PDB file of C-alpha atoms in Angstrom:
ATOM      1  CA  UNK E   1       0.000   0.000   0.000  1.00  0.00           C
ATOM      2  CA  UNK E   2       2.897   2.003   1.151  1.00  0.00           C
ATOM      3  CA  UNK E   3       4.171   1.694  -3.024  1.00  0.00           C
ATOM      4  CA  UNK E   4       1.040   3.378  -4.088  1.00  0.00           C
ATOM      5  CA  UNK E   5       1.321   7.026  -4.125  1.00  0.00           C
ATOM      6  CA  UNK E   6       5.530   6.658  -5.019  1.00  0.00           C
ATOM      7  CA  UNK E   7       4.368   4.764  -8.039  1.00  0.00           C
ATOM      8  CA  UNK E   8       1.723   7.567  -8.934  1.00  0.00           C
ATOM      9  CA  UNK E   9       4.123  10.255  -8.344  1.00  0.00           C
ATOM     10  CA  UNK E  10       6.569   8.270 -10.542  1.00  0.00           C
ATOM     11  CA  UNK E  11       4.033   7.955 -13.386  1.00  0.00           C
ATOM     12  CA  UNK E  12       3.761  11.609 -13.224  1.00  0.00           C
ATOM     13  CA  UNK E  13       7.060  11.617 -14.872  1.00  0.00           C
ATOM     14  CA  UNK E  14       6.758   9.251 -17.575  1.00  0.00           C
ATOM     15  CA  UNK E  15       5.507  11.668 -20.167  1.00  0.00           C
ATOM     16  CA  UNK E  16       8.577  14.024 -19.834  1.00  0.00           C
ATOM     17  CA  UNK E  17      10.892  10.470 -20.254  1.00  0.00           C
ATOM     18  CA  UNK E  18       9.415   9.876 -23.258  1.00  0.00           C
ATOM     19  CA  UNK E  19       9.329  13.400 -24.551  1.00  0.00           C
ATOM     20  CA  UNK E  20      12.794  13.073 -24.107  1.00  0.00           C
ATOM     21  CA  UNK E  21      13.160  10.918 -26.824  1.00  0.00           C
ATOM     22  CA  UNK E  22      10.909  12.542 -28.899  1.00  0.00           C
ATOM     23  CA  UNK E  23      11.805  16.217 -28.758  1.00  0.00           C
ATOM     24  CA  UNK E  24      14.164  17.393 -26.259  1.00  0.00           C
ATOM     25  CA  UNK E  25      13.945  20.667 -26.370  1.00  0.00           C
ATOM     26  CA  UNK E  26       9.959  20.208 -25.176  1.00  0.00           C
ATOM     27  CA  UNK E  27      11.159  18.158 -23.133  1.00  0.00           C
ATOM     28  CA  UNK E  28      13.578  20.836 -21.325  1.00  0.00           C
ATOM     29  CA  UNK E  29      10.322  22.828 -21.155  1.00  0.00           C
ATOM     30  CA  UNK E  30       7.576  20.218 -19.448  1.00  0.00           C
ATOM     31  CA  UNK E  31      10.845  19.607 -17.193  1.00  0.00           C
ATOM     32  CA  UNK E  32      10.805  23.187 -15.577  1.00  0.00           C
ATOM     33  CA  UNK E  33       6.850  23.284 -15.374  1.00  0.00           C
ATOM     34  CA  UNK E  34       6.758  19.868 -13.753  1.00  0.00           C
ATOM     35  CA  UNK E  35       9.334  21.390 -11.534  1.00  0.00           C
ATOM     36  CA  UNK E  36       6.605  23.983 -10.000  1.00  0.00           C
ATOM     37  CA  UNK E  37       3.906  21.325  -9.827  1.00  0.00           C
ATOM     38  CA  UNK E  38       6.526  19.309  -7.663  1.00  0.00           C
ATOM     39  CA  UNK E  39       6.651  22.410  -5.741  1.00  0.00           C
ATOM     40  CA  UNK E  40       3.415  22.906  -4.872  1.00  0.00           C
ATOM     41  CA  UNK E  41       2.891  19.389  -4.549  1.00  0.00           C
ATOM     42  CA  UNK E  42       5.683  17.829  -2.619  1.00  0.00           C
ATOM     43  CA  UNK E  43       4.285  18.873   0.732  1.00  0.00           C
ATOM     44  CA  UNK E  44       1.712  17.326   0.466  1.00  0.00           C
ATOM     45  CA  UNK E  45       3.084  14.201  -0.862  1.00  0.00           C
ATOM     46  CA  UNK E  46       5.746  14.267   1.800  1.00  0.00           C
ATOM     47  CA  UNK E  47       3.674  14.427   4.550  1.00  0.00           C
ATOM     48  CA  UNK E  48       1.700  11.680   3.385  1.00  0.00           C
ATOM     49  CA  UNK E  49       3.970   9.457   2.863  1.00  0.00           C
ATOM     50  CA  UNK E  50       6.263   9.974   6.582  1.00  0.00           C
ATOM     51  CA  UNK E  51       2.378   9.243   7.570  1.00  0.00           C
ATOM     52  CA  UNK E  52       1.855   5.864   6.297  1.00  0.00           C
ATOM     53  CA  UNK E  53       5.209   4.537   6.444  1.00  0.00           C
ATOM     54  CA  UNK E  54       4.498   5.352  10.740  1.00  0.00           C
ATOM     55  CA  UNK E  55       1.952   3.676  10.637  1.00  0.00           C
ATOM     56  CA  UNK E  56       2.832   1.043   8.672  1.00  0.00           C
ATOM     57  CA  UNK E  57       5.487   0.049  10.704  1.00  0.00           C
ATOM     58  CA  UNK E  58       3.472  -0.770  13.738  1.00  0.00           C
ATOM     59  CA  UNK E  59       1.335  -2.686  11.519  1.00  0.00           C
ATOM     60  CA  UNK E  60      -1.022  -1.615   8.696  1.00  0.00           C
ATOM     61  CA  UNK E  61      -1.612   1.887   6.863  1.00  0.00           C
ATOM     62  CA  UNK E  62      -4.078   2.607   4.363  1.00  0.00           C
ATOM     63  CA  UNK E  63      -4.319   5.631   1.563  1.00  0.00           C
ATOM     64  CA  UNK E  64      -6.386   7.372   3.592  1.00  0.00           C
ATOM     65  CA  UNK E  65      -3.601   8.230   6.047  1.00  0.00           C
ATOM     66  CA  UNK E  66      -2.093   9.418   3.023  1.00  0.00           C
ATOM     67  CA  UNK E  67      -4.777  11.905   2.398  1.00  0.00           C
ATOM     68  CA  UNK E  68      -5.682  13.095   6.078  1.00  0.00           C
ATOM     69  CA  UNK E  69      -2.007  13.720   6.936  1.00  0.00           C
ATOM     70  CA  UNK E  70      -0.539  15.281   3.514  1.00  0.00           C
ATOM     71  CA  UNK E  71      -3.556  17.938   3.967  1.00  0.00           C
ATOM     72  CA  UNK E  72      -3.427  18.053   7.779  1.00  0.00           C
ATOM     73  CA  UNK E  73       0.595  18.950   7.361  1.00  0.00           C
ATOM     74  CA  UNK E  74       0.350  20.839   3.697  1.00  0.00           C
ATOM     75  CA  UNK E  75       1.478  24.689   4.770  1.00  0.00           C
ATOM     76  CA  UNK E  76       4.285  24.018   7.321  1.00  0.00           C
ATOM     77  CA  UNK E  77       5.784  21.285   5.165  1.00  0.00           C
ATOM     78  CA  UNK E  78       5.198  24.139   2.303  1.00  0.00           C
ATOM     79  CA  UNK E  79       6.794  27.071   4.826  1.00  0.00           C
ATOM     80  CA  UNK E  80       9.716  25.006   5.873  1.00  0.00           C
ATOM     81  CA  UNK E  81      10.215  23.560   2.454  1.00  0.00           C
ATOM     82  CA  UNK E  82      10.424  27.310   0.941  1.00  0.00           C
ATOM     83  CA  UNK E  83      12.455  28.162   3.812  1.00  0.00           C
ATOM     84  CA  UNK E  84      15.442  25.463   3.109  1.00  0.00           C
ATOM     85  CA  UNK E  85      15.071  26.423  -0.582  1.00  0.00           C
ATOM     86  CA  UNK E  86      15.815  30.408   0.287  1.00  0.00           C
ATOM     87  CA  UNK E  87      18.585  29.631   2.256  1.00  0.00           C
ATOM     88  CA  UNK E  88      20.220  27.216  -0.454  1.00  0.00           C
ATOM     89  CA  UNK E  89      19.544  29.627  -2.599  1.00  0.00           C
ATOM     90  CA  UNK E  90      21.423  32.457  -1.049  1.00  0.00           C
ATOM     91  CA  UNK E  91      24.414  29.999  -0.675  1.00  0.00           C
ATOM     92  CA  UNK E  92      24.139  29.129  -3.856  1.00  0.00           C
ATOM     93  CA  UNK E  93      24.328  32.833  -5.284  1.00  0.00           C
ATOM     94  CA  UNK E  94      27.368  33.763  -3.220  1.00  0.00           C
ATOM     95  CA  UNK E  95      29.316  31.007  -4.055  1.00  0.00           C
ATOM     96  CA  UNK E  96      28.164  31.674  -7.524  1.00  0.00           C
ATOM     97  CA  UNK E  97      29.280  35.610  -7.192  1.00  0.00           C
ATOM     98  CA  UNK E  98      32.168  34.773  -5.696  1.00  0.00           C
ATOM     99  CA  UNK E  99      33.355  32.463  -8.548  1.00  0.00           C
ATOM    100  CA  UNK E 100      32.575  35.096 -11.150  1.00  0.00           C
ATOM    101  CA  UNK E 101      35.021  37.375 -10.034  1.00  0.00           C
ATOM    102  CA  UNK E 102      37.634  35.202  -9.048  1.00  0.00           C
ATOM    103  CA  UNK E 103      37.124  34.652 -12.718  1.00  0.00           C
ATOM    104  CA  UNK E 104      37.050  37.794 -13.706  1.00  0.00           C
ATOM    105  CA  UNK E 105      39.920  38.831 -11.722  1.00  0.00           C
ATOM    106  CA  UNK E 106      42.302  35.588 -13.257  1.00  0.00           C
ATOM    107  CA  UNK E 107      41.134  36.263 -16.844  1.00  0.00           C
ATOM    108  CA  UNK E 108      41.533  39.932 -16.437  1.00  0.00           C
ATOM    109  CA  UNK E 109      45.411  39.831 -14.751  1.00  0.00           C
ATOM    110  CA  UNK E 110      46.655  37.497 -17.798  1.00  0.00           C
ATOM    111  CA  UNK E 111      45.721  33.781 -16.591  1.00  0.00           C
ATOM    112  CA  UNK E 112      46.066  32.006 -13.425  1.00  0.00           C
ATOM    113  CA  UNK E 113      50.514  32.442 -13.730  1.00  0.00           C
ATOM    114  CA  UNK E 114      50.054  36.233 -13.196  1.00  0.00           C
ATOM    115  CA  UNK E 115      46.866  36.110 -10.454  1.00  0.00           C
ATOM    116  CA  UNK E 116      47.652  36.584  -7.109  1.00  0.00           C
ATOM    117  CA  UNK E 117      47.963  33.592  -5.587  1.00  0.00           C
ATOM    118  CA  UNK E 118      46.415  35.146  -2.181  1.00  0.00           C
ATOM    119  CA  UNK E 119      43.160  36.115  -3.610  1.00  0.00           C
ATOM    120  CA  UNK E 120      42.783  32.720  -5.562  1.00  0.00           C
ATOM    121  CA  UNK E 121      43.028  30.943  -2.343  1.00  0.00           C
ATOM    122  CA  UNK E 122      40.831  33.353  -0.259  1.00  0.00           C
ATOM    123  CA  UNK E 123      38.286  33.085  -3.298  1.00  0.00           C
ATOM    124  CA  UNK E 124      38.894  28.824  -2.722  1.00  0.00           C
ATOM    125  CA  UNK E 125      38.289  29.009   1.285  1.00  0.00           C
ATOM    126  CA  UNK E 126      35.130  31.276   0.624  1.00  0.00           C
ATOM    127  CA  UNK E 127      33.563  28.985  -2.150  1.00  0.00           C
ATOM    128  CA  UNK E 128      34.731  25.637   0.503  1.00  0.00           C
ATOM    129  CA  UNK E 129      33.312  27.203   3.312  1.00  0.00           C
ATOM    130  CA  UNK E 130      29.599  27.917   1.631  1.00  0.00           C
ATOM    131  CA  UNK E 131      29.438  24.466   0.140  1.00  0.00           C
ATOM    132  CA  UNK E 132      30.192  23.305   3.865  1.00  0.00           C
ATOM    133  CA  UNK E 133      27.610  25.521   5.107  1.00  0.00           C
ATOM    134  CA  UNK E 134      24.797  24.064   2.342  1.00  0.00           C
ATOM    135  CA  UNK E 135      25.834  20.423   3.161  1.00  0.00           C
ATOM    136  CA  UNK E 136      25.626  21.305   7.027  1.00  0.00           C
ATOM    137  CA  UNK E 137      21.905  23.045   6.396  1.00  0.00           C
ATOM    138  CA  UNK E 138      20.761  19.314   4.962  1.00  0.00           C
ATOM    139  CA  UNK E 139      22.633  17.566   7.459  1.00  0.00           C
ATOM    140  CA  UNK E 140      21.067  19.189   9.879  1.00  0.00           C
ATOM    141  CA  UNK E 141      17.326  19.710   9.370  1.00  0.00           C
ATOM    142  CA  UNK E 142      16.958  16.651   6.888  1.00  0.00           C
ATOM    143  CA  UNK E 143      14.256  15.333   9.900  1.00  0.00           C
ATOM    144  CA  UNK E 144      12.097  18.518   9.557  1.00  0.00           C
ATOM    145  CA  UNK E 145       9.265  16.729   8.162  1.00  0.00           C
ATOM    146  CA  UNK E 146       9.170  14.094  10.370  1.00  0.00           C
ATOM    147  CA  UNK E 147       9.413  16.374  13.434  1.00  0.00           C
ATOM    148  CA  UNK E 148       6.388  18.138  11.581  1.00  0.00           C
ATOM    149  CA  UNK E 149       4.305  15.153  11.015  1.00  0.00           C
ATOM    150  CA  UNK E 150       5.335  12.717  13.839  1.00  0.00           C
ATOM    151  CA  UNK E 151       5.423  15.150  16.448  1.00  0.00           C
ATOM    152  CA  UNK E 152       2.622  17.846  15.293  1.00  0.00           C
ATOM    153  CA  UNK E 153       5.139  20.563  14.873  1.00  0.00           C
ATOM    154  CA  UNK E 154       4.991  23.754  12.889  1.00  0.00           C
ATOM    155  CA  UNK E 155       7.494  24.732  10.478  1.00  0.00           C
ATOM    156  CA  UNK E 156       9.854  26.726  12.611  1.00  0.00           C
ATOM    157  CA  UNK E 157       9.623  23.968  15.358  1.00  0.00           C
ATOM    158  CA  UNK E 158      10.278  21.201  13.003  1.00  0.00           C
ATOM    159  CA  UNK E 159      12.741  22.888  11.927  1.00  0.00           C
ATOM    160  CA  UNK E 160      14.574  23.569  15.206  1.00  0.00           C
ATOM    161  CA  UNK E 161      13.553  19.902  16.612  1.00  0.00           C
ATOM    162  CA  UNK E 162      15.773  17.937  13.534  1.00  0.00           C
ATOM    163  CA  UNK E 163      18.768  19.964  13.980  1.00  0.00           C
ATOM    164  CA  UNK E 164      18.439  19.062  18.070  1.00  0.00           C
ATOM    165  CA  UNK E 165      17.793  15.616  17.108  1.00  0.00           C
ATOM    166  CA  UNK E 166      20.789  15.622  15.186  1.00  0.00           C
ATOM    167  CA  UNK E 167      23.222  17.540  17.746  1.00  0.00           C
ATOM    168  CA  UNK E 168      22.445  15.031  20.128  1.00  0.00           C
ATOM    169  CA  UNK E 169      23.185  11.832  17.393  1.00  0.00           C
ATOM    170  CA  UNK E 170      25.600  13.487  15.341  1.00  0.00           C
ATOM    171  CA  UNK E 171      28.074   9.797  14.963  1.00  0.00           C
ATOM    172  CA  UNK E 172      24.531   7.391  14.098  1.00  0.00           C
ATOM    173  CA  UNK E 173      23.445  10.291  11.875  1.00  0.00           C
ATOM    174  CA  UNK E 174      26.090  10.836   9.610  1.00  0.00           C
ATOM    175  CA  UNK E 175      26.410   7.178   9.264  1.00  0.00           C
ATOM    176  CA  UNK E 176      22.790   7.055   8.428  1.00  0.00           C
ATOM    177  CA  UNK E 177      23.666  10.301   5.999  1.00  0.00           C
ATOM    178  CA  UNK E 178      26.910   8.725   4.516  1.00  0.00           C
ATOM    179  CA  UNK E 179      24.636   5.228   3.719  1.00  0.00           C
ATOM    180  CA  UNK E 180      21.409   7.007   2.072  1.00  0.00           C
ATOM    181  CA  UNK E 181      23.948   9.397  -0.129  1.00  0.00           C
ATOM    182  CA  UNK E 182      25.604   6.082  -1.370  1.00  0.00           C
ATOM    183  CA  UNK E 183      22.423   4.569  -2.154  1.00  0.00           C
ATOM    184  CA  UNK E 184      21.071   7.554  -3.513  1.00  0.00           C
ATOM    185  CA  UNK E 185      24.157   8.115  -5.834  1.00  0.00           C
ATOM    186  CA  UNK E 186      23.625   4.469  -6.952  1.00  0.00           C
ATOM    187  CA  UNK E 187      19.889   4.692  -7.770  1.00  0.00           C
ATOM    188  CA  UNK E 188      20.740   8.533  -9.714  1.00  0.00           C
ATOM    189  CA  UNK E 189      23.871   6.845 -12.010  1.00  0.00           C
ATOM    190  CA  UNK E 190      21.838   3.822 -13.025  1.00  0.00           C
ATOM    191  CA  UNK E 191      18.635   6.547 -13.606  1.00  0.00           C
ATOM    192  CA  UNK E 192      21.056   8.393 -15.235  1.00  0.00           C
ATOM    193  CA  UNK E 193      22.801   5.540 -17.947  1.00  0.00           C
ATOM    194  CA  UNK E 194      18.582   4.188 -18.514  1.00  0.00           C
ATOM    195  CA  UNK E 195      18.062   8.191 -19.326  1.00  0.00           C
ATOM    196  CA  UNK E 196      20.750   8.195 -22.106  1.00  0.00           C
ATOM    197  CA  UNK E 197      19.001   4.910 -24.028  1.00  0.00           C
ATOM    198  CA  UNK E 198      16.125   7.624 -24.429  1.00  0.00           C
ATOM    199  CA  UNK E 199      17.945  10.575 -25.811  1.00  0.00           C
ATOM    200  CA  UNK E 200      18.569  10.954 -29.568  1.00  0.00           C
ATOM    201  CA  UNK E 201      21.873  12.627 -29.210  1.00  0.00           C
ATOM    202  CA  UNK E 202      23.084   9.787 -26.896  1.00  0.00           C
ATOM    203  CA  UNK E 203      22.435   7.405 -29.714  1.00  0.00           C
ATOM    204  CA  UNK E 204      24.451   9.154 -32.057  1.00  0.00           C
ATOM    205  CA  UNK E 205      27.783  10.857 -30.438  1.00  0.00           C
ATOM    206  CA  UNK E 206      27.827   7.283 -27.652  1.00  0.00           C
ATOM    207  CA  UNK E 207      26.567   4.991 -30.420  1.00  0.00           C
ATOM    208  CA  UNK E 208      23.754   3.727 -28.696  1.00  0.00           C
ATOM    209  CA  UNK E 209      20.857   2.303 -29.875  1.00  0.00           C
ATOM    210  CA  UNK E 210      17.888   4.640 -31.512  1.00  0.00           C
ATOM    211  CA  UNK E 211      15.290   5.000 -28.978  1.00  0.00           C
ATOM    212  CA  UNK E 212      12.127   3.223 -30.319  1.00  0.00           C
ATOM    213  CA  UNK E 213       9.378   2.452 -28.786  1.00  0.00           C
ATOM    214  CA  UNK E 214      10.380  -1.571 -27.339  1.00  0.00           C
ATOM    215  CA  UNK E 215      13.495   0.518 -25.845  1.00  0.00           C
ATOM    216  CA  UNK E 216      11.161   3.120 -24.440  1.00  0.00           C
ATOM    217  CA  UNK E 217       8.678   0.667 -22.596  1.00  0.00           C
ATOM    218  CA  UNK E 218      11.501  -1.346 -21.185  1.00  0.00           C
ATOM    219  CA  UNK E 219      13.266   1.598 -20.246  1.00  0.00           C
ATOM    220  CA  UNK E 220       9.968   3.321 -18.698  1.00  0.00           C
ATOM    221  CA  UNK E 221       9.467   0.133 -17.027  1.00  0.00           C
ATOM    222  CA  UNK E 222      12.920  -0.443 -15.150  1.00  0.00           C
ATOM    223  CA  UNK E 223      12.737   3.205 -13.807  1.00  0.00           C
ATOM    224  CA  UNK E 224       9.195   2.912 -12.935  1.00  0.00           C
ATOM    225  CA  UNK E 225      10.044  -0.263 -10.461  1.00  0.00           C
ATOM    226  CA  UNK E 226      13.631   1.324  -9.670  1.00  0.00           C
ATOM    227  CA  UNK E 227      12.124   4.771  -8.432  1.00  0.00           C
ATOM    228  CA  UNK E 228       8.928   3.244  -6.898  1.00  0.00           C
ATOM    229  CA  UNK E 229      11.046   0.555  -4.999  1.00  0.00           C
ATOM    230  CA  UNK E 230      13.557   3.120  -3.836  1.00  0.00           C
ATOM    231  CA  UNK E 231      10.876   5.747  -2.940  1.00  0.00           C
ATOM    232  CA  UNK E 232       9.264   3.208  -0.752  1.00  0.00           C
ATOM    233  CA  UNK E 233      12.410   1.771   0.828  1.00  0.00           C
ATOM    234  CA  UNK E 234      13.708   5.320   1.653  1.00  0.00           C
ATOM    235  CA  UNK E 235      10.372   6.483   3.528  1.00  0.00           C
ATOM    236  CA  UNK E 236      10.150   3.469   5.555  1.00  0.00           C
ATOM    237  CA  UNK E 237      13.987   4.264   6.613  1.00  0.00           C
ATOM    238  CA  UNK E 238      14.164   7.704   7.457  1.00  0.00           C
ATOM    239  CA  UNK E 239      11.296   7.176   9.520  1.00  0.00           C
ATOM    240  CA  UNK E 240      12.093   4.337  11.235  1.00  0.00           C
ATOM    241  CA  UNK E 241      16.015   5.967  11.630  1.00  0.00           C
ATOM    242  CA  UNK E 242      13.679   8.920  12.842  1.00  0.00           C
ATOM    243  CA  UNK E 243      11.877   6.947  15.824  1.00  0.00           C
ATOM    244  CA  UNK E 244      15.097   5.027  16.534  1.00  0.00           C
ATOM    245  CA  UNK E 245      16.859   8.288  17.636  1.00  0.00           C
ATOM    246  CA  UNK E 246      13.415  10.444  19.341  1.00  0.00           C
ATOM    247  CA  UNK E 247      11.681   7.157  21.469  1.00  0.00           C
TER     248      UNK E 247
END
């Protein structure tokens, strides 16, 4: 039961896949408007989920938990969601700024030989120490929506309750951390290589096969079972990791 809504949301995808093979450019586009419907949508689907995979592992869950919870949890999942998303962002724009003109500055004193090798490294620790910062805002409040659903938190508390939980488990949690990033990275090459078997210009610069339409079901299939099975298995984790460390 607990497959159910992963597999819908992973259906929800299919059409951009096989746009993909058809015309990427379109594709490009339905890409960034699926991007806002996952926006808007991912609350809800969140909090659904960390619902039934509670419940289901004291016993049974049903969709209906899925319902009642993703709507009972929509706007602080939405508020804390936006708020991790402002914050990357503004990480992501000074490192970005701060790139530029150490570019600027190497290109414009003749090439890295003639750049001072004082402000390249200052421009280094600056760029290393926001990347830190944007890997220790996921380490830290990566529980927020479990804090938020299990514990009937609002968005600032949920917030504030994963990075406490992980203070006080910081060893068991970047294990945990380490172990889902390997798993993930595993699950986004192979999604990755299946991708290529449906893009025209993989076919001819790699010399794969053309994507035709036995290639495209097959393909469509093995992601559909990979992303469904992976979606499942990963809600079921975190929130069992979650109760481990808060009962």
């Amino acid at each position: 039961m607990l497959l159910v809504p992963v597999l819908a949301l992973s259906l929800i995808q299919v059409p951009q896949l096989a746009l993909q093979a058809v015309d990427p450019l379109l594709s490009s586009i339905v890409s960034l408007g699926m991007s806002l419907v996952f926006l808007v949508v991912m609350p809800f689907f969140h909090g659904g989920l960390i619902a039934m995979a509670d419940e289901a592992l004291d016993g049974r869950t049903a969709l209906q938990t899925f319902v009642d919870d993703g709507k009972a949890n929509y706007v602080s999942l939405l508020v804390a969601y936006l708020a991790l998303m402002a914050v990357n962002f503004a990480l992501g724009m000074v490192a970005f700024f701060v790139a530029l003109f150490g570019g600027i500055f190497v290109l414009g004193g003749g090439g890295l030989e003639s750049a001072n090798l004082a402000v390249l490294a200052a421009i280094g620790i600056v760029v290393a120490i926001v990347v830190l910062l944007y890997l220790l805002v996921l380490f830290f409040l990566q529980f927020y929506g479990q804090a938020i659903v299990l514990e009937d938190m609002g968005a600032v508390d949920g917030l504030k309750h994963s990075a406490s939980v992980v203070r006080h488990h910081l060893v068991s949690t970047l294990g945990y951390s380490v172990l889902v990033g390997v798993l993930s990275g595993v699950f986004g090459g192979v999604f990755g290589v299946l991708s290529l078997l449906l893009s025209p210009q993989s076919a001819t610069t790699l010399g794969l096969p053309e994507p035709s339409l036995p290639i495209m079901v097959v393909v469509g299939l093995l992601i559909l079972a990979g992303g469904t099975l992976f979606g499942g298995f990963f809600a079921v984790y975190s929130v069992s990791f979650y109760r481990e460390l808060t009962r």
